[in-house]
Coordinates of C-alpha atoms in Angstrom, one line a residue:
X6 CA -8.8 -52.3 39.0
X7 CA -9.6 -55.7 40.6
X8 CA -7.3 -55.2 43.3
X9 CA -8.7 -51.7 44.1
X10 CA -12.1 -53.1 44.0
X11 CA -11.3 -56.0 46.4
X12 CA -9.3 -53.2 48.8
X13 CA -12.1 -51.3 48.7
X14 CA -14.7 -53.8 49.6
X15 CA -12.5 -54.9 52.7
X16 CA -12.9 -51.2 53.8
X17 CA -16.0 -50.5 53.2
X18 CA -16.9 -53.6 55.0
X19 CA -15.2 -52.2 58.2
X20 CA -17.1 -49.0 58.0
X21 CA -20.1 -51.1 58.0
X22 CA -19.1 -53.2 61.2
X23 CA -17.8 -49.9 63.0
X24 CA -21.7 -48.2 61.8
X25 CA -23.2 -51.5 63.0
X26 CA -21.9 -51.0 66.7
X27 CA -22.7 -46.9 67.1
X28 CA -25.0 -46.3 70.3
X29 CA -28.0 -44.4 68.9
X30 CA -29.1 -43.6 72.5
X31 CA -26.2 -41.5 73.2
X32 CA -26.4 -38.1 74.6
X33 CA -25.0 -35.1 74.2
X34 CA -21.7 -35.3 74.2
X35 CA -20.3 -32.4 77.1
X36 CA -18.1 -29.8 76.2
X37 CA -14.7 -29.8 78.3
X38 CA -14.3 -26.0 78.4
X39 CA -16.7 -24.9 81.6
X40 CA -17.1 -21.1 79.8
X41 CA -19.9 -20.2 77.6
X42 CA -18.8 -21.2 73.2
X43 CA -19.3 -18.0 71.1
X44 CA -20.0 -18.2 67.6
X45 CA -16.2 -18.1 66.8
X46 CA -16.1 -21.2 68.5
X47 CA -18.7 -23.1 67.5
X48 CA -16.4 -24.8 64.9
X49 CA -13.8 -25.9 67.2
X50 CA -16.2 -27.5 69.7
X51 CA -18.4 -28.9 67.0
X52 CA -14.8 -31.2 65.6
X53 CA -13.8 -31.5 69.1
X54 CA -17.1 -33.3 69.9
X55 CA -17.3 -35.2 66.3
X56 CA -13.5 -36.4 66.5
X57 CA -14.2 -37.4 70.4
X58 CA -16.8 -39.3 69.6
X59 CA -15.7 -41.4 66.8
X60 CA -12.6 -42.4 68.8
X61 CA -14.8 -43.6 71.5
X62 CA -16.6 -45.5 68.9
X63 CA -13.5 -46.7 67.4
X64 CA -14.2 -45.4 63.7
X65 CA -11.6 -46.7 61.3
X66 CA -8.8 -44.0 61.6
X67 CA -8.6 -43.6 57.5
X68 CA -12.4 -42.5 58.3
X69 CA -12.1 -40.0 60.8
X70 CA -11.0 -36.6 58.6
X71 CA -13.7 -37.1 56.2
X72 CA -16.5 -37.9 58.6
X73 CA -15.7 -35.0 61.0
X74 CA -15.7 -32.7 57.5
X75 CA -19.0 -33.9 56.5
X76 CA -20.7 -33.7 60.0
X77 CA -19.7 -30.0 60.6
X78 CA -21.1 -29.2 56.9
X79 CA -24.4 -30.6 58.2
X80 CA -23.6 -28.1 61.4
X81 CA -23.3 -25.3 59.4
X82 CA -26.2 -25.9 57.0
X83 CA -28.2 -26.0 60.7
X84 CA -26.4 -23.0 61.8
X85 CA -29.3 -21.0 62.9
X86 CA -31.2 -23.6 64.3
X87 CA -28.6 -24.8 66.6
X88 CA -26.9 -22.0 67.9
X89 CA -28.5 -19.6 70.3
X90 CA -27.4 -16.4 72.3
X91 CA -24.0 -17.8 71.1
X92 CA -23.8 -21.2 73.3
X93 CA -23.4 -24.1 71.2
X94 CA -26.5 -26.9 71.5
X95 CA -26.1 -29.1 69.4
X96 CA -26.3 -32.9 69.5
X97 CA -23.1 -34.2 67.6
X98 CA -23.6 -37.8 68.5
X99 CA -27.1 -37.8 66.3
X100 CA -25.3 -35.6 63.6
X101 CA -22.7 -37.9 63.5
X102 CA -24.6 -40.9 63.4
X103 CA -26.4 -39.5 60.4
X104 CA -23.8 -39.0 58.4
X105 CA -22.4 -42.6 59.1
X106 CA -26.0 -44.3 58.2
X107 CA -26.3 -41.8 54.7
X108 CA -22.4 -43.6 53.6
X109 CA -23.2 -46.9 54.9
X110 CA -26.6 -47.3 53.3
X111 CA -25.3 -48.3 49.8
X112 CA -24.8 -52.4 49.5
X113 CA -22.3 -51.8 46.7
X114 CA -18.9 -50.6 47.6
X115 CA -18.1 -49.9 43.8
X116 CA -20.3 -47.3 43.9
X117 CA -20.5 -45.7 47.7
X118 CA -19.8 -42.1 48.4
X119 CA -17.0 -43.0 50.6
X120 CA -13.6 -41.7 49.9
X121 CA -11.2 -44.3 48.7
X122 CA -8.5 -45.8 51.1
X123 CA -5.5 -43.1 51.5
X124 CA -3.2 -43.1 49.9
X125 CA -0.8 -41.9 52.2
X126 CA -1.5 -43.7 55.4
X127 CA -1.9 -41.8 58.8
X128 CA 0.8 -42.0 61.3
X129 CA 1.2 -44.2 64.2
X130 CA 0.1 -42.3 67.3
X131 CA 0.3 -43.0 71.4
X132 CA -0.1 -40.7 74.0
X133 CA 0.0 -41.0 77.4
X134 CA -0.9 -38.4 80.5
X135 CA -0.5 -39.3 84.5
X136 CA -1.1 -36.1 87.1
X137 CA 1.1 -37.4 89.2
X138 CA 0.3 -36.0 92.7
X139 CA -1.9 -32.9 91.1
X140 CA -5.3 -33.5 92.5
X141 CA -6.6 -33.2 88.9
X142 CA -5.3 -33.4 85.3
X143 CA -5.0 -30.0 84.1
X144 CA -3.1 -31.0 80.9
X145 CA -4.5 -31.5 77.4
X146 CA -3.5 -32.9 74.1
X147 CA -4.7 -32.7 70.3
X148 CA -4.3 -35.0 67.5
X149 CA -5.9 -34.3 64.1
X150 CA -4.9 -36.2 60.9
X151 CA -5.9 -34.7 57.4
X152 CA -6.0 -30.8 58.6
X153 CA -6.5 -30.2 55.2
X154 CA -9.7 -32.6 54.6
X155 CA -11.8 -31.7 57.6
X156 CA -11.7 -27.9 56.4
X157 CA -12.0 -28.3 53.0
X158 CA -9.3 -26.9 52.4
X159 CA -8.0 -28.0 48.2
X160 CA -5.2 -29.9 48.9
X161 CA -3.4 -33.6 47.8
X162 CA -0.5 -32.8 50.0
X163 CA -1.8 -33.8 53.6
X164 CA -0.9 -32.5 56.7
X165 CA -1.3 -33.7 60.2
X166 CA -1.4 -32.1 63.8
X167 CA -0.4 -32.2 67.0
X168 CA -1.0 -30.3 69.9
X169 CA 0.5 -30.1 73.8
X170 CA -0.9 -28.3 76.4
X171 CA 0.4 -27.9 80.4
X172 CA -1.7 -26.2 82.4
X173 CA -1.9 -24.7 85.5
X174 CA -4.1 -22.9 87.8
X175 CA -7.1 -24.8 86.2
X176 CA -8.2 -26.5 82.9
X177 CA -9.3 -23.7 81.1
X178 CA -6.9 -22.9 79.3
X179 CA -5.2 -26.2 78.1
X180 CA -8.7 -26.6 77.4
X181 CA -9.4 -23.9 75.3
X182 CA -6.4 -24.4 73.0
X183 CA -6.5 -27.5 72.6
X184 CA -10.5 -27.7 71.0
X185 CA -9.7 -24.7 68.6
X186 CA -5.6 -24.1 68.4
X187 CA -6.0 -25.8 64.9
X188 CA -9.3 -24.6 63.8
X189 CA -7.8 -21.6 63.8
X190 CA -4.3 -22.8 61.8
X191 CA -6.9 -23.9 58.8
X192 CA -8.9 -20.6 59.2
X193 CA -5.8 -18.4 59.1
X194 CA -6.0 -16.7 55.1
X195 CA -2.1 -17.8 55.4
X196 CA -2.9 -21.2 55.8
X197 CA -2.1 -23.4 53.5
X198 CA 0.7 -21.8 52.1
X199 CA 2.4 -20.3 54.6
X200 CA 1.9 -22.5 57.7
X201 CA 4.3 -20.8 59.9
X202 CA 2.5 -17.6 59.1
X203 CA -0.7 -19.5 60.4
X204 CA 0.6 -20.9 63.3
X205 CA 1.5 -17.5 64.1
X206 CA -2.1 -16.1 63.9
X207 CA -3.8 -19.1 65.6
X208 CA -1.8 -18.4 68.6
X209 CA -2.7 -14.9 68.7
X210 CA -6.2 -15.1 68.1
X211 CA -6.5 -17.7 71.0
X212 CA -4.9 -15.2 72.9
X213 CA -7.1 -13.2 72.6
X214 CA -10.1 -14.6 72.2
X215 CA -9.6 -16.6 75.8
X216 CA -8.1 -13.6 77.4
X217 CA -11.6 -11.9 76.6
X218 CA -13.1 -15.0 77.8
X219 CA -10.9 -14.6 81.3
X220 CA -11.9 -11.2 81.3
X221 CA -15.6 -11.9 81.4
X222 CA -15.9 -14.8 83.5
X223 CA -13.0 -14.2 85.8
X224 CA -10.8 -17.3 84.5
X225 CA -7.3 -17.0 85.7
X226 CA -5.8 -20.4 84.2
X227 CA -2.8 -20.6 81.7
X228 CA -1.2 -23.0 79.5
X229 CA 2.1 -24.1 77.9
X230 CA 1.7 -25.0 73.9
X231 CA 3.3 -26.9 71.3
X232 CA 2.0 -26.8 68.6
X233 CA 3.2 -29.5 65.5
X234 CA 2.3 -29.3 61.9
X235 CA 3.8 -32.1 59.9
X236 CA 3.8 -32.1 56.2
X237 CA 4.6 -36.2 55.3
X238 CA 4.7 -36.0 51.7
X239 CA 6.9 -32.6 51.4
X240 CA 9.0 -33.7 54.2
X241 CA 8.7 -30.8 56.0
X242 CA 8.1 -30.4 60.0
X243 CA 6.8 -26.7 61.9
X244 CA 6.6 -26.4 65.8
X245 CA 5.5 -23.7 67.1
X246 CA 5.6 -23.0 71.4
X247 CA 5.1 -21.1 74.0
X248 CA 6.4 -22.3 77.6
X249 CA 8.7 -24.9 78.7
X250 CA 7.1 -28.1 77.0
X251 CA 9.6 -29.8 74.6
X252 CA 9.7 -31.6 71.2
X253 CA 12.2 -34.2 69.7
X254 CA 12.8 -36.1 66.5
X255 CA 14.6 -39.2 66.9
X256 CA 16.3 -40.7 63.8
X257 CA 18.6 -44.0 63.7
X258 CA 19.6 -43.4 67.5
X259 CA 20.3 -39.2 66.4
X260 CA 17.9 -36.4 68.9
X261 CA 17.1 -33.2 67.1
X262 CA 15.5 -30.9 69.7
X263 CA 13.1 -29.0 68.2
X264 CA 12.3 -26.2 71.0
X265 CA 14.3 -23.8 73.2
X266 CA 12.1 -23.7 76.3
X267 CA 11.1 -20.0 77.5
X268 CA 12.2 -20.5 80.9
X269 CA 12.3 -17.1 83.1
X270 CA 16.6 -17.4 83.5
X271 CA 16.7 -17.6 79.7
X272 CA 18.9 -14.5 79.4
X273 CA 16.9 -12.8 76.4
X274 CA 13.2 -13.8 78.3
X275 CA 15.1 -12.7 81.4
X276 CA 15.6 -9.5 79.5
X277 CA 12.4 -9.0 78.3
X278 CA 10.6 -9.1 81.9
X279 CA 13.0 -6.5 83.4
X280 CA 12.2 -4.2 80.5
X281 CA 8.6 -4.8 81.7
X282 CA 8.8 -3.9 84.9
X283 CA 9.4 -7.3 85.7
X284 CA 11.9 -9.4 87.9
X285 CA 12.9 -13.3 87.6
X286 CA 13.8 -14.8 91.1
X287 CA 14.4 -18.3 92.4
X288 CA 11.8 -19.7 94.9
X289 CA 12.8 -23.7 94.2
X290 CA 13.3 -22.3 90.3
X291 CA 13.5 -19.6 88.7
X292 CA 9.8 -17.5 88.3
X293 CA 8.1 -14.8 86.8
X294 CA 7.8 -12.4 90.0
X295 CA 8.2 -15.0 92.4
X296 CA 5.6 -17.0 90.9
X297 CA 5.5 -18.3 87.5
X298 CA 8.0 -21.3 86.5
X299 CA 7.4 -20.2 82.8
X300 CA 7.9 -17.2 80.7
X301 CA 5.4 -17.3 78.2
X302 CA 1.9 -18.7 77.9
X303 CA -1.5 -18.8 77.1
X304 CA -3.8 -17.1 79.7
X305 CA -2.3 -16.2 83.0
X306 CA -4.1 -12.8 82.5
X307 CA -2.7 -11.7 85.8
X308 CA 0.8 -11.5 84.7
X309 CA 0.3 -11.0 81.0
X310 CA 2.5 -7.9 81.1
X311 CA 5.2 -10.1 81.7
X312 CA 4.3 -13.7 80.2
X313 CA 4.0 -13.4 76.4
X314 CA 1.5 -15.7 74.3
X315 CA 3.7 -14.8 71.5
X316 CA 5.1 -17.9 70.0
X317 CA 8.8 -19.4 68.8
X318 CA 8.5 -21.0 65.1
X319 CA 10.5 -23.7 63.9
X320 CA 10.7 -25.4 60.5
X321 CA 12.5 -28.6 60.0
X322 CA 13.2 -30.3 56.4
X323 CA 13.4 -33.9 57.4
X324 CA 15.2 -36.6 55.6
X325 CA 12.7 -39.3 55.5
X326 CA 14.4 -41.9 57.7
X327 CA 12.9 -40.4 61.1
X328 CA 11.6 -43.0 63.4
X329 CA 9.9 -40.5 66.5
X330 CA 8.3 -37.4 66.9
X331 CA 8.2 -37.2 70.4
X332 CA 6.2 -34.0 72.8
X333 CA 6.4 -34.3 76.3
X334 CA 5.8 -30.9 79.2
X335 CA 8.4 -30.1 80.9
X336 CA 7.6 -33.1 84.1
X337 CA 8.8 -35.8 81.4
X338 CA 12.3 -33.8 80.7
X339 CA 12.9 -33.3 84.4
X340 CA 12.5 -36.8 85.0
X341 CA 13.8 -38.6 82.0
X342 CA 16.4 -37.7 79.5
X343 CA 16.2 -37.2 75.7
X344 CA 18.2 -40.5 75.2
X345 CA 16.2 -42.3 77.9
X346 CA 13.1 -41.5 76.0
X347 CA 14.8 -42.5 72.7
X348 CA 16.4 -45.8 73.8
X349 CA 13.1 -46.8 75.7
X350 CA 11.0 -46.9 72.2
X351 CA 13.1 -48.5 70.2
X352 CA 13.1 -50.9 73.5
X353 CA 9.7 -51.6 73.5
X354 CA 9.2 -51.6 69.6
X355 CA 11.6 -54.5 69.8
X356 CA 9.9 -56.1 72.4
X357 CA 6.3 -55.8 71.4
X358 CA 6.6 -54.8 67.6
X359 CA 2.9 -55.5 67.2
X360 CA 2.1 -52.1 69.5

């Protein structure tokens, strides 16, 4: 007991540096997605915003499930009163800092309201994203640890998400999926217990609900997505894509690939198209009509007779001895190969071990 007393002072005394150094004067934090939020979507934005802002404020990572769940309960007891004509307006940075100054305001860590330390600690995450001669980044990513706690959703078996998405002809849609692809995994009535189930449903649902969106405000943007759910503590990995983006587990110098890209020349997506009405031909690749490099995706309204937003599911039952997880769009793979990626990271973990 004196040990988790001592561990738990230690933390609770970096919640109360991190609370000591929050900006009170911030505004409102933007929303990234141009279009107008419906009610569907006020959850997505309102974790987007939270979890955007704590990173920039560099909250403890243990911290950041439990404060983004209690934030968004405060949104939705203020449902009414900030939401109106169905465009989200509220101020997430004064929520948040709220809710920080209500756990920090008890001197005794013995007996704060804080969650204990996990007991399962959070993976070690990097990303990286260079547009490479695109005049802007029209790519997006999503990383949420403890799913399960920031929906309240009853759980001790946590799981953790990761999201890819390539865009093109705008940032809508990468956008779009990547603020609400997991809201809607948690909302699914399959979710938790059948998470491929769920992953199917999300996708659909943000199918449709942006394609509505594209509809009404003329949006014409698309994106790739991979989407990872990982399950540490029952081993257990699901991917689920559309598009030509591209997961890998590395393990003691072993790649598993994890997705079969839907390419147009991939015979049974090749297949599919013609049955359409379709055609795949080669202008520098192979496209979708002469135009699209990929055969499935999010958005692309214009072609969505022929590009699916219906996803590929994989489950993987891992051993425990994995050292990557590695997502990368398509412009890493044609570049650099899997074992380039692989030898490269254990490379620099050997160099620098400390980052």
């Amino acid at each position: 007991m004196a040990n988790f007393l001592e561990e738990y002072a230690e933390y609770f005394k970096n919640f109360q540096e991190f609370v000591a150094k929050l900006n009170y004067e911030d505004d409102l934090l933007p929303s990234n997605l141009k279009c107008r939020t419906g009610q569907e979507e006020l959850v997505g934005e309102c974790v987007e915003w939270t979890l955007r802002y704590l990173r920039l404020t560099k909250c403890p990572q243990s911290l950041l499930a439990f404060l983004t769940k209690t934030a968004l309960d405060r949104v939705k007891l203020k449902n009414d009163e900030y939401t109106q004509e169905g465009v989200l307006a509220p101020n997430m940075v004064e929520i948040v800092n709220e809710v920080c100054l209500q756990y920090c305001g008890n001197d005794n860590p013995a007996l704060s309201t804080l969650p204990p330390p996990p007991s399962v600690p959070t993976p070690i995450v990097s990303t990286c994203a260079i547009k490479n001669s695109r005049r802007r980044m029209e790519n997006r990513h999503a990383i949420v640890e403890d799913l399960d706690v920031i929906f309240n959703i009853s759980t001790s078996r946590p799981t953790n998400y990761y999201g890819l998405f390539d865009g093109h002809s705008g940032v809508d849609a990468a956008t779009y999926c990547s603020t609400h692809m997991h809201c809607f995994i948690a909302q699914s009535p399959k979710y938790p217990s059948d998470p491929e189930g769920a992953m199917r449903d999300a996708f659909a649902r943000t199918e449709s609900l942006f394609t509505e969106k594209c509809n009404q405000e003329n949006i014409n943007s698309g994106c790739t997505a991979l989407c990872v759910l990982h399950r540490p503590l029952d081993l257990q990995l699901y991917a689920a894509w559309v598009g030509d983006s591209q997961a890998i587990i590395v393990s003691q110098n072993k790649i598993l690939r994890l997705v079969n890209p839907h390419k147009p020349e991939r015979k049974d997506e090749q297949k599919r198209i013609e049955q359409a009405g379709g055609v795949v031909l080669f202008y520098g690749t192979w496209r979708v009509n002469g135009q699209l490099a990929v055969s499935r995706a999010i958005g692309d309204v214009k072609h969505k007779q022929f590009v699916s937003g219906v996803p590929e599911i994989t489950s993987v039952t891992l051993e425990g001895d994995e050292d990557f997880l590695v997502l990368g769009c398509d412009g890493l793979w044609d570049s650099v190969k899997e074992v380039e990626v692989a030898s490269t990271l254990y490379e620099q973990l050997q160099n620098e071990p400390g980052k």
